[in-house]
Structures are given as C-alpha cells and as structure tokens.
Amino acid sequence: MKKLIAAGAAAAIAAGALAIPALAATRTVSVKDNVFVAKSITIRKGSTVRWVWKGSAPHNVTVTKGPVKFRSSTKVKGSYSKKLTRRGTYTILCTIHAPGMKMTIHVK
Ligand SMILES: [Cu+2]
C-alpha cells in the first residue's frame, strides 16, 4: 500500500510539472551554454519568470515576438526576473546565439 501511494505521488508530481499551475508563481529557467532549460514553459498570467545564468559564455534574454517586449543585459552570471501580466506567446532569444538559443513562454 505504501508503495502504491508513493508511486501515485510521483505520478502527480510528474503531471504537475507539465500542467499549468493553478496560481501565479515563479518559474525558473536556466541559461546555459547555449540553451535555455526549459525550451518551452506554460505559466499563469501574473507569474514571474526568473532566468538564472549557469554557463560560462555571455547570454541575454530578449523577447523578439510577443505581447510585451523586454530584454535583459548580456551577462555571464546572476539572474533576471520578469513578471508577465499579458497573455500570449513570447518568443525569446539570446541574441548572441540566435537563432539556436531560443525558448517559448505561453502565458495563459
Ligand atoms: Cu547566448
């Protein structure tokens, strides 16, 4: 029985990672060499996305398409946070490593 409960909890956690959270929250994205992890996230309107630099090369976060345009400075460490209050799809590039270093945010 304990084993079944543990398996159920693990499945719920796995499903939760893919689903849209019920409430606005903060989602963290890793900025690596040369990829955003995750490449695609879906968040609730009013949520904050926090990019954390983890590579050794310089990168930036630049919205090239979306309801609101914003960009971080180019840097090698630290973080950049943005609260997204407009629904829609945001295409984000690191302009140094475009077009390969790209991610998408869906704000529902
Ligand atoms: Cu880059």
GROMACS .gro file of C-alpha atoms and ligand atoms in nm:
model
  109
    1MET     CA    1   0.000   0.000   0.000
    2LYS     CA    2   0.276   0.241   0.092
    3LYS     CA    3   0.444   0.160  -0.239
    4LEU     CA    4   0.124   0.244  -0.431
    5ILE     CA    5   0.088   0.577  -0.253
    6ALA     CA    6   0.449   0.666  -0.331
    7ALA     CA    7   0.402   0.577  -0.699
    8GLY     CA    8   0.086   0.787  -0.711
    9ALA     CA    9   0.262   1.084  -0.556
   10ALA     CA   10   0.548   1.055  -0.806
   11ALA     CA   11   0.300   1.048  -1.095
   12ALA     CA   12   0.119   1.351  -0.954
   13ILE     CA   13   0.447   1.542  -0.928
   14ALA     CA   14   0.541   1.446  -1.285
   15ALA     CA   15   0.199   1.558  -1.414
   16GLY     CA   16   0.220   1.880  -1.214
   17ALA     CA   17   0.549   1.970  -1.377
   18LEU     CA   18   0.380   1.974  -1.717
   19ALA     CA   19   0.049   2.130  -1.621
   20ILE     CA   20  -0.022   2.499  -1.582
   21PRO     CA   21  -0.005   2.589  -1.214
   22ALA     CA   22  -0.338   2.696  -1.066
   23LEU     CA   23  -0.195   3.017  -0.929
   24ALA     CA   24   0.060   3.274  -1.036
   25ALA     CA   25   0.403   3.158  -0.931
   26THR     CA   26   0.769   3.194  -1.010
   27ARG     CA   27   0.923   2.966  -1.271
   28THR     CA   28   1.297   2.935  -1.303
   29VAL     CA   29   1.470   2.891  -1.639
   30SER     CA   30   1.839   2.800  -1.661
   31VAL     CA   31   2.052   2.999  -1.905
   32LYS     CA   32   2.321   2.755  -2.016
   33ASP     CA   33   2.580   2.732  -2.299
   34ASN     CA   34   2.392   2.767  -2.538
   35VAL     CA   35   2.042   2.665  -2.446
   36PHE     CA   36   1.751   2.772  -2.228
   37VAL     CA   37   1.627   2.494  -1.999
   38ALA     CA   38   1.335   2.452  -2.038
   39LYS     CA   39   1.281   2.543  -2.403
   40SER     CA   40   0.908   2.590  -2.350
   41ILE     CA   41   0.708   2.677  -2.041
   42THR     CA   42   0.342   2.749  -1.977
   43ILE     CA   43   0.253   2.981  -1.692
   44ARG     CA   44  -0.044   3.159  -1.544
   45LYS     CA   45  -0.085   3.533  -1.614
   46GLY     CA   46   0.085   3.728  -1.337
   47SER     CA   47   0.357   3.471  -1.287
   48THR     CA   48   0.721   3.565  -1.277
   49VAL     CA   49   0.990   3.402  -1.487
   50ARG     CA   50   1.334   3.403  -1.333
   51TRP     CA   51   1.629   3.327  -1.561
   52VAL     CA   52   1.941   3.209  -1.381
   53TRP     CA   53   2.276   3.215  -1.566
   54LYS     CA   54   2.464   2.888  -1.530
   55GLY     CA   55   2.702   2.878  -1.825
   56SER     CA   56   3.040   3.038  -1.881
   57ALA     CA   57   2.964   3.231  -2.202
   58PRO     CA   58   2.774   3.562  -2.208
   59HIS     CA   59   2.400   3.540  -2.281
   60ASN     CA   60   2.093   3.759  -2.274
   61VAL     CA   61   1.715   3.721  -2.262
   62THR     CA   62   1.542   3.912  -2.543
   63VAL     CA   63   1.177   3.898  -2.646
   64THR     CA   64   1.166   3.907  -3.026
   65LYS     CA   65   0.794   3.837  -3.058
   66GLY     CA   66   0.517   3.871  -2.803
   67PRO     CA   67   0.259   4.093  -2.630
   68VAL     CA   68   0.532   4.275  -2.434
   69LYS     CA   69   0.891   4.334  -2.539
   70PHE     CA   70   1.169   4.325  -2.284
   71ARG     CA   71   1.534   4.232  -2.265
   72SER     CA   72   1.797   4.166  -2.005
   73SER     CA   73   2.152   4.289  -2.024
   74THR     CA   74   2.414   4.050  -2.161
   75LYS     CA   75   2.594   3.882  -1.872
   76VAL     CA   76   2.766   3.564  -1.757
   77LYS     CA   77   2.617   3.522  -1.410
   78GLY     CA   78   2.333   3.633  -1.191
   79SER     CA   79   1.964   3.635  -1.272
   80TYR     CA   80   1.690   3.835  -1.442
   81SER     CA   81   1.324   3.827  -1.346
   82LYS     CA   82   1.016   3.946  -1.530
   83LYS     CA   83   0.652   3.935  -1.422
   84LEU     CA   84   0.430   3.857  -1.719
   85THR     CA   85   0.090   4.022  -1.692
   86ARG     CA   86  -0.023   3.989  -2.055
   87ARG     CA   87  -0.150   3.664  -2.204
   88GLY     CA   88   0.005   3.530  -2.522
   89THR     CA   89   0.307   3.359  -2.666
   90TYR     CA   90   0.651   3.507  -2.614
   91THR     CA   91   0.945   3.408  -2.833
   92ILE     CA   92   1.272   3.462  -2.653
   93LEU     CA   93   1.621   3.455  -2.796
   94CYS     CA   94   1.971   3.506  -2.672
   95THR     CA   95   2.070   3.750  -2.947
   96ILE     CA   96   2.433   3.635  -2.931
   97HIS     CA   97   2.348   3.271  -3.002
   98ALA     CA   98   2.037   3.318  -3.218
   99PRO     CA   99   1.865   3.151  -3.383
  100GLY     CA  100   1.958   2.832  -3.195
  101MET     CA  101   1.930   2.963  -2.840
  102LYS     CA  102   1.558   3.011  -2.826
  103MET     CA  103   1.267   2.947  -2.592
  104THR     CA  104   0.892   3.000  -2.581
  105ILE     CA  105   0.670   3.113  -2.296
  106HIS     CA  106   0.295   3.058  -2.310
  107VAL     CA  107   0.108   3.286  -2.071
  108LYS     CA  108  -0.249   3.163  -2.015
  109CU      CU  109   2.365   3.307  -2.556
   0.00000   0.00000   0.00000
